Amino acid sequence: MKLWNKEQQETSAIIEQFTVGNDRILDLEIAEYDLRASKAHARMLHSIGILSDEERDDLLRELDRLLVEVEEGSFTIEEKFEDIHSKIEYELTQALGQTGKKIHAGRSRNDQVLVCLHLYAKDQILEIKRLVRELFERLISLSEQHKDVIIPGYTHMQVAMPSSFGLWFGAYAESLIDDLHMLNAAYRVADQNPLGSAAGFGTSLPLDRTMTTEALGFRTLKYNSVAAQMSRGRLEKMTSFALSAVAGTLSKMAMDVCLYMSQNFGFLTFPDELTTGSSIMPHKKNPDVFELVRAKCNSVQNLPSELTLITSNLPNGYHRDFQLLKDTFFPAVETLKSCLSISHFMFGHVQVNANVIYDDKYDYLFSVEKVNKNVIRGVPFREAYRKVGEAIAKGTFRPDKKLKHTHEGSIGNLCNEEIKEKFNQAYRSL
């Protein structure tokens, strides 16, 4: 049941258990892609005379049958198989005999895994981009809806200057654009076909790699066979940096929510049914969802470091170390998608406090407003700053809470339309 088995002495059970690891479970994530790649490979083998018309058609029929099983959720990888690749080749051989054994001509398990991972990464990045768009649209809508609600802005965790929910929601919306650029870069790395590089050194068979590239929807080839093999680890690592970027935005936003929900802030809240309580304190209303988003996204932000350490200092060529990348890479993708989805859901029910700014403890937020009004009247900035500082020290400062901000990106001029256009340009840029 092993692709490398030469019908000699069987591998020790303890060695097999250790080396197979979690592949039987994790490989279900890429079953569809191995079948799709195998279909493209079969058509290509037929085009160069390795397969007859009948053999090609038989292989395509059986691969389609297995694809239906994957789509229906009935496809499994039993313990007697190492991975998805050995299971599929076994199924083809059982159904088609010698024809099934021909499918592996011109490829190695190395480039089988690689093409699956490239196809998987492409699809997952597109799905994450779709979830990012959903969250962006919700945040930008909330920014418009609550643009006139003033809240304190902080530096050093100290009350600093007036901000607004318009600025706060819009800030995270625009931050997602930077994350899109990272996702787009990762997509371009993934959008290169490694199939046909075999074990990393090509093959003497006259493969038509351009044909499989077009059939699988790749933009281009990973031409050099050694470079194609070296994309194992590089693909996951580069994608992980994009995942980490999105996770960083979500984690910071979740931390803000946890602060803003506390009684000491009281800026926003959520319906009772979307929060949790305490087993001993009946008044508690905990932001458990956002605490978990924060923790999960912090874990995703560690992914680049973990993958870097696994692959660091490996020479070119395949190494079994790469197998471990799936253990954290696949779950991190699912974690990030779930955090994007739940954040989108939660913000659909957010309740903002429109009266935050009227608390006396926020009076000093408006000190800079007073300074700037004097500057507009012609008072030198440093002199205006000194006079307001003296008033604060003497306890005579009285805030004027009427704001007039007009420059781009300020409380009074959020530029949300420009932000939406910038997002759309980034979203379409692949």
Coordinates of C-alpha atoms in Angstrom, one line a residue:
M1 CA 0.0 0.0 0.0
K2 CA 3.0 2.3 -0.2
L3 CA 4.1 4.0 -3.4
W4 CA 7.7 3.3 -2.7
N5 CA 7.2 -0.4 -1.7
K6 CA 9.5 -2.8 -3.7
E7 CA 7.9 -5.9 -2.2
Q8 CA 10.8 -6.5 0.1
Q9 CA 10.7 -6.7 3.9
E10 CA 7.8 -4.6 5.4
T11 CA 8.6 -1.5 7.4
S12 CA 8.4 -2.0 11.2
A13 CA 5.0 -1.0 12.6
I14 CA 6.6 1.4 15.1
I15 CA 8.5 3.2 12.3
E16 CA 5.4 3.3 10.1
Q17 CA 3.3 4.8 12.9
F18 CA 5.9 7.5 13.6
T19 CA 6.5 8.4 10.0
V20 CA 2.9 8.5 8.7
G21 CA 1.9 10.8 11.5
N22 CA -1.4 12.6 10.9
D23 CA -1.3 12.4 7.1
R24 CA -4.3 10.1 6.8
I25 CA -6.5 12.7 8.4
L26 CA -4.9 15.9 7.0
D27 CA -4.7 14.5 3.5
L28 CA -8.5 14.5 3.2
E29 CA -8.1 18.3 2.9
I30 CA -6.2 17.8 -0.4
A31 CA -8.0 14.7 -1.8
E32 CA -9.9 16.8 -4.3
Y33 CA -6.7 18.4 -5.6
D34 CA -4.8 15.1 -6.0
L35 CA -7.7 13.8 -8.1
R36 CA -7.9 16.9 -10.2
A37 CA -4.2 16.9 -10.8
S38 CA -4.3 13.2 -11.6
K39 CA -7.0 13.9 -14.3
A40 CA -4.8 16.6 -15.9
H41 CA -1.8 14.2 -15.7
A42 CA -3.7 11.4 -17.3
R43 CA -4.7 13.6 -20.2
M44 CA -1.2 14.8 -20.6
L45 CA 0.2 11.2 -20.6
H46 CA -2.3 10.4 -23.3
S47 CA -1.1 13.3 -25.4
I48 CA 2.5 12.1 -25.4
G49 CA 1.6 8.5 -26.1
I50 CA 1.9 6.9 -22.7
L51 CA -1.8 6.1 -22.4
S52 CA -4.2 4.9 -25.1
D53 CA -7.5 6.5 -25.7
E54 CA -9.2 3.7 -23.7
E55 CA -6.8 3.9 -20.8
R56 CA -7.2 7.6 -20.6
D57 CA -11.0 7.4 -20.6
D58 CA -10.9 4.6 -18.0
L59 CA -8.7 6.6 -15.7
L60 CA -10.8 9.7 -16.0
R61 CA -13.9 7.8 -15.3
E62 CA -12.5 6.3 -12.1
L63 CA -11.0 9.6 -11.0
D64 CA -14.4 11.2 -11.4
R65 CA -16.0 8.4 -9.3
L66 CA -13.5 9.1 -6.5
L67 CA -14.2 12.9 -6.8
V68 CA -17.9 12.2 -6.2
E69 CA -17.0 10.3 -3.1
V70 CA -14.8 13.2 -1.9
E71 CA -17.6 15.7 -2.5
E72 CA -20.2 13.5 -0.7
G73 CA -17.9 13.0 2.2
S74 CA -17.7 9.2 2.0
F75 CA -14.1 9.0 0.9
T76 CA -11.7 7.7 3.6
I77 CA -8.0 6.9 3.9
E78 CA -7.7 3.6 5.8
E79 CA -4.8 2.7 8.1
K80 CA -3.2 0.4 5.5
F81 CA -2.5 3.5 3.4
E82 CA 0.2 6.0 4.0
D83 CA -1.5 9.0 2.5
I84 CA -4.0 10.2 -0.1
H85 CA -1.7 9.5 -3.0
S86 CA -1.2 5.8 -2.2
K87 CA -5.0 5.4 -1.5
I88 CA -5.9 6.9 -4.9
E89 CA -3.3 4.8 -6.8
Y90 CA -4.6 1.7 -5.0
E91 CA -8.2 2.5 -6.0
L92 CA -7.2 3.0 -9.6
T93 CA -5.3 -0.3 -9.7
Q94 CA -8.1 -2.2 -8.1
A95 CA -10.6 -0.9 -10.6
L96 CA -8.4 -0.9 -13.7
G97 CA -5.5 -3.3 -13.1
Q98 CA -2.4 -2.5 -15.2
T99 CA -4.0 0.8 -16.4
G100 CA -4.2 2.0 -12.9
K101 CA -0.5 1.4 -12.4
K102 CA 0.4 3.7 -15.3
I103 CA -0.9 6.9 -13.7
H104 CA 2.4 7.5 -11.8
A105 CA 4.5 7.6 -14.9
G106 CA 6.5 10.9 -15.1
R107 CA 5.7 12.1 -11.5
S108 CA 6.9 11.6 -8.0
R109 CA 4.9 11.7 -4.8
N110 CA 7.0 14.9 -4.2
D111 CA 5.4 16.8 -7.1
Q112 CA 2.0 15.2 -6.4
V113 CA 2.1 16.8 -2.9
L114 CA 3.4 20.0 -4.3
V115 CA 0.7 20.5 -6.9
C116 CA -2.0 19.6 -4.3
L117 CA -0.6 22.2 -1.9
H118 CA -0.4 24.9 -4.6
L119 CA -4.0 24.2 -5.7
Y120 CA -5.2 24.1 -2.0
A121 CA -3.4 27.4 -1.2
K122 CA -5.0 29.1 -4.2
D123 CA -8.5 28.1 -3.2
Q124 CA -8.0 28.9 0.5
I125 CA -6.5 32.3 -0.2
L126 CA -9.5 33.1 -2.4
E127 CA -11.9 32.0 0.3
I128 CA -10.1 34.1 2.9
K129 CA -10.2 37.1 0.6
R130 CA -14.0 36.6 0.3
L131 CA -14.3 36.5 4.1
V132 CA -12.1 39.6 4.4
R133 CA -14.4 41.4 1.9
E134 CA -17.5 40.5 4.0
L135 CA -15.9 41.8 7.2
F136 CA -14.6 44.9 5.3
E137 CA -18.1 45.7 4.1
R138 CA -19.6 45.4 7.5
L139 CA -16.9 47.5 9.1
I140 CA -17.2 50.3 6.5
S141 CA -21.0 50.2 6.9
L142 CA -20.7 50.6 10.7
S143 CA -18.2 53.4 10.2
E144 CA -20.8 55.3 8.2
Q145 CA -23.6 54.4 10.5
H146 CA -21.8 55.7 13.6
K147 CA -19.6 58.4 12.1
D148 CA -21.0 61.1 14.4
V149 CA -20.5 59.1 17.7
I150 CA -17.4 60.6 19.4
I151 CA -15.3 58.3 21.6
P152 CA -11.9 59.0 23.3
G153 CA -8.7 58.2 21.4
Y154 CA -5.8 56.9 23.4
T155 CA -2.0 57.1 23.4
H156 CA 0.0 55.3 26.0
M157 CA -3.4 54.0 27.2
Q158 CA -4.1 57.6 28.4
V159 CA -7.0 59.7 27.2
A160 CA -5.6 61.7 24.3
M161 CA -7.8 63.3 21.6
P162 CA -11.3 62.9 20.2
S163 CA -11.9 59.9 18.0
S164 CA -15.1 58.4 16.7
F165 CA -16.7 55.1 16.0
G166 CA -16.5 56.2 12.4
L167 CA -12.7 56.4 12.6
W168 CA -12.5 53.2 14.7
F169 CA -14.5 51.0 12.4
G170 CA -13.0 52.6 9.3
A171 CA -9.5 52.1 10.6
Y172 CA -9.8 48.3 10.8
A173 CA -11.6 48.3 7.4
E174 CA -8.7 50.1 5.8
S175 CA -6.2 47.9 7.6
L176 CA -7.7 44.9 5.9
I177 CA -6.5 46.4 2.5
D178 CA -2.9 46.0 3.6
D179 CA -3.7 42.4 4.5
L180 CA -5.2 41.9 1.0
H181 CA -1.8 42.9 -0.5
M182 CA -0.2 40.1 1.5
L183 CA -2.8 37.6 0.4
N184 CA -2.4 38.6 -3.2
A185 CA 1.4 38.1 -3.0
A186 CA 0.9 34.7 -1.5
Y187 CA -1.6 33.8 -4.3
R188 CA 1.0 34.7 -6.9
V189 CA 3.5 32.4 -5.3
A190 CA 0.9 29.6 -5.2
D191 CA -0.2 30.2 -8.8
Q192 CA 2.7 28.3 -10.3
N193 CA 2.5 24.7 -11.5
P194 CA 5.1 22.4 -10.0
L195 CA 3.6 19.2 -11.6
G196 CA 6.1 17.4 -13.8
S197 CA 9.2 18.3 -11.7
A198 CA 8.9 14.8 -10.3
A199 CA 11.4 14.3 -7.4
G200 CA 12.9 17.7 -8.1
F201 CA 15.0 16.8 -11.1
G202 CA 12.5 16.3 -13.9
T203 CA 12.2 13.1 -15.9
S204 CA 13.3 11.6 -19.2
L205 CA 9.7 11.2 -20.3
P206 CA 8.6 14.0 -22.8
L207 CA 6.1 15.6 -20.5
D208 CA 4.0 18.5 -21.7
R209 CA 4.0 20.6 -18.5
T210 CA 2.4 23.6 -20.3
M211 CA -0.6 21.4 -21.0
T212 CA -1.1 20.5 -17.3
T213 CA -0.5 24.1 -16.3
E214 CA -3.4 25.3 -18.5
A215 CA -5.6 22.3 -17.5
L216 CA -5.2 23.1 -13.8
G217 CA -5.7 26.8 -14.2
F218 CA -2.2 28.0 -13.1
R219 CA -1.0 31.3 -14.4
T220 CA 2.5 29.9 -15.1
L221 CA 4.9 27.1 -14.6
K222 CA 7.4 26.7 -11.9
Y223 CA 9.9 26.0 -14.7
N224 CA 13.1 24.9 -13.0
S225 CA 12.5 21.4 -11.5
V226 CA 14.8 22.1 -8.5
A227 CA 13.1 25.4 -7.9
A228 CA 9.7 23.7 -8.1
Q229 CA 10.8 21.2 -5.4
M230 CA 12.1 24.1 -3.3
S231 CA 8.7 25.6 -3.2
R232 CA 7.8 23.0 -0.6
G233 CA 8.0 24.9 2.6
R234 CA 8.4 28.2 0.8
L235 CA 4.8 28.1 -0.3
E236 CA 3.4 27.4 3.2
K237 CA 5.7 29.9 4.8
M238 CA 4.9 32.8 2.4
T239 CA 1.2 32.0 2.7
S240 CA 1.5 31.9 6.5
F241 CA 2.8 35.5 6.5
A242 CA -0.4 36.5 4.7
L243 CA -2.5 34.6 7.2
S244 CA -0.5 36.2 10.0
A245 CA -1.2 39.7 8.6
V246 CA -5.0 39.1 8.7
A247 CA -4.8 37.5 12.1
G248 CA -2.9 40.5 13.4
T249 CA -5.7 42.9 12.3
L250 CA -8.3 40.6 13.9
S251 CA -6.4 40.2 17.1
K252 CA -5.9 43.9 17.7
M253 CA -9.6 44.6 16.9
A254 CA -10.6 41.9 19.3
M255 CA -8.5 43.4 22.0
D256 CA -10.2 46.8 21.5
V257 CA -13.6 45.2 21.8
C258 CA -12.6 43.5 25.0
L259 CA -11.5 46.8 26.4
Y260 CA -14.5 48.8 25.1
M261 CA -16.9 46.3 26.5
S262 CA -15.5 46.6 30.1
Q263 CA -17.4 48.8 32.6
N264 CA -14.5 51.1 32.8
F265 CA -15.0 52.0 29.1
G266 CA -18.5 51.1 28.3
F267 CA -18.2 52.1 24.6
L268 CA -20.0 49.2 23.1
T269 CA -21.7 45.9 23.9
F270 CA -23.5 43.0 22.4
P271 CA -26.9 41.3 23.1
D272 CA -26.9 39.0 26.1
E273 CA -27.2 35.9 24.0
L274 CA -23.9 36.6 22.2
T275 CA -22.0 36.9 25.5
T276 CA -21.3 34.6 28.4
G277 CA -21.7 34.9 32.2
S278 CA -20.0 33.8 35.3
S279 CA -20.7 30.8 37.5
I280 CA -20.4 32.9 40.6
M281 CA -20.9 36.6 39.6
P282 CA -24.4 37.2 38.3
H283 CA -23.6 40.6 36.8
K284 CA -20.9 39.4 34.4
K285 CA -21.2 39.8 30.7
N286 CA -18.0 38.4 29.2
P287 CA -16.6 39.0 25.7
D288 CA -15.6 35.3 25.3
V289 CA -15.9 35.3 21.5
F290 CA -13.4 38.2 21.1
E291 CA -11.1 36.8 23.7
L292 CA -11.0 33.5 21.7
V293 CA -10.5 35.4 18.5
R294 CA -7.6 37.3 20.1
A295 CA -6.0 34.0 21.3
K296 CA -6.6 32.1 18.1
C297 CA -5.3 34.9 15.9
N298 CA -2.2 35.3 18.1
S299 CA -1.6 31.6 17.5
V300 CA -1.9 32.1 13.8
Q301 CA 0.6 34.9 14.0
N302 CA 3.1 32.4 15.4
L303 CA 2.7 30.2 12.3
P304 CA 5.5 31.9 10.2
S305 CA 8.0 31.4 13.0
E306 CA 7.0 27.7 13.4
L307 CA 7.2 27.0 9.7
T308 CA 10.5 28.9 9.5
L309 CA 12.1 26.8 12.2
I310 CA 10.9 23.5 10.7
T311 CA 12.4 24.4 7.3
S312 CA 15.4 26.5 8.3
N313 CA 18.8 25.5 6.9
L314 CA 17.5 22.5 4.9
P315 CA 19.4 22.0 1.7
N316 CA 17.5 21.8 -1.6
G317 CA 15.6 18.6 -2.4
Y318 CA 12.9 16.8 -0.5
H319 CA 13.1 16.1 3.2
R320 CA 10.6 14.4 5.4
D321 CA 10.6 17.4 7.7
F322 CA 8.2 19.0 5.2
Q323 CA 5.5 16.5 6.2
L324 CA 5.1 18.3 9.6
L325 CA 4.1 21.6 7.9
K326 CA 0.6 20.3 7.3
D327 CA 0.1 19.7 11.0
T328 CA -0.1 23.4 11.7
F329 CA -0.7 25.0 8.3
F330 CA -4.0 23.3 7.5
P331 CA -5.5 24.0 11.0
A332 CA -4.3 27.6 10.9
V333 CA -6.2 28.2 7.7
E334 CA -9.4 26.9 9.2
T335 CA -8.8 28.9 12.4
L336 CA -8.4 32.1 10.5
K337 CA -11.5 31.5 8.4
S338 CA -13.6 30.8 11.5
C339 CA -12.3 34.0 13.2
L340 CA -13.2 36.1 10.1
S341 CA -16.7 34.5 10.0
I342 CA -17.4 35.0 13.7
S343 CA -16.1 38.6 13.7
H344 CA -18.4 39.4 10.8
F345 CA -21.3 37.8 12.6
M346 CA -20.7 39.6 15.9
F347 CA -20.3 43.0 14.4
G348 CA -23.7 42.5 12.8
H349 CA -25.1 42.8 16.3
V350 CA -22.8 45.4 17.9
Q351 CA -24.5 48.1 20.1
V352 CA -22.6 51.4 20.5
N353 CA -22.9 53.9 23.3
A354 CA -23.6 57.3 21.7
N355 CA -23.1 59.2 25.0
V356 CA -19.6 58.2 26.0
I357 CA -18.1 61.6 25.4
Y358 CA -20.3 63.4 27.9
D359 CA -18.6 61.9 30.9
D360 CA -16.6 64.6 32.7
K361 CA -13.5 62.4 32.8
Y362 CA -13.1 62.9 29.1
D363 CA -13.1 66.8 29.2
Y364 CA -9.3 67.0 28.6
L365 CA -9.8 65.2 25.3
F366 CA -10.6 68.6 23.9
S367 CA -7.4 70.4 25.1
V368 CA -5.8 70.2 21.6
E369 CA -9.1 71.5 20.1
K370 CA -8.6 74.6 22.3
V371 CA -5.0 75.0 21.3
N372 CA -5.8 74.7 17.6
K373 CA -8.6 77.3 17.8
N374 CA -6.1 79.8 19.2
V375 CA -3.6 78.8 16.5
I376 CA -6.2 79.6 13.8
R377 CA -6.7 83.0 15.5
G378 CA -2.9 83.7 14.9
V379 CA -1.5 82.7 18.3
P380 CA 1.8 80.8 17.9
F381 CA 1.3 77.1 18.5
R382 CA 3.8 76.9 21.4
E383 CA 2.2 79.9 23.1
A384 CA -1.3 78.5 22.7
Y385 CA -0.1 75.1 24.0
R386 CA 1.4 76.8 27.1
K387 CA -1.8 78.8 27.9
V388 CA -4.0 75.7 27.7
G389 CA -1.6 73.8 29.8
E390 CA -1.7 76.5 32.5
A391 CA -5.5 76.4 32.5
I392 CA -5.5 72.6 33.0
A393 CA -3.0 72.9 35.8
K394 CA -5.2 75.6 37.6
G395 CA -8.4 73.7 37.0
T396 CA -9.9 76.4 34.9
F397 CA -10.0 74.6 31.6
R398 CA -13.5 74.3 30.1
P399 CA -13.9 72.1 27.0
D400 CA -15.7 73.1 23.9
K401 CA -17.0 69.8 22.6
K402 CA -18.1 71.1 19.2
L403 CA -15.7 69.6 16.7
K404 CA -14.8 70.8 13.2
H405 CA -12.4 68.4 11.5
T406 CA -12.2 68.6 7.7
H407 CA -8.9 67.1 6.5
E408 CA -8.9 63.7 4.7
G409 CA -9.2 60.8 7.1
S410 CA -10.4 62.9 10.1
I411 CA -13.5 62.7 12.2
G412 CA -15.4 65.0 9.8
N413 CA -14.0 63.5 6.6
L414 CA -13.7 59.8 6.9
C415 CA -13.0 59.2 3.1
N416 CA -14.9 55.9 3.3
E417 CA -15.7 56.1 -0.5
E418 CA -12.0 56.4 -1.2
I419 CA -11.3 53.5 1.1
K420 CA -13.8 51.3 -0.6
E421 CA -12.3 52.1 -4.0
K422 CA -8.8 51.3 -2.7
F423 CA -10.2 48.0 -1.3
N424 CA -11.8 47.1 -4.6
Q425 CA -8.6 47.7 -6.5
A426 CA -6.6 45.5 -4.1
Y427 CA -9.3 42.8 -4.1
R428 CA -9.2 42.6 -7.9
S429 CA -5.4 42.7 -8.1
L430 CA -4.0 39.2 -8.7

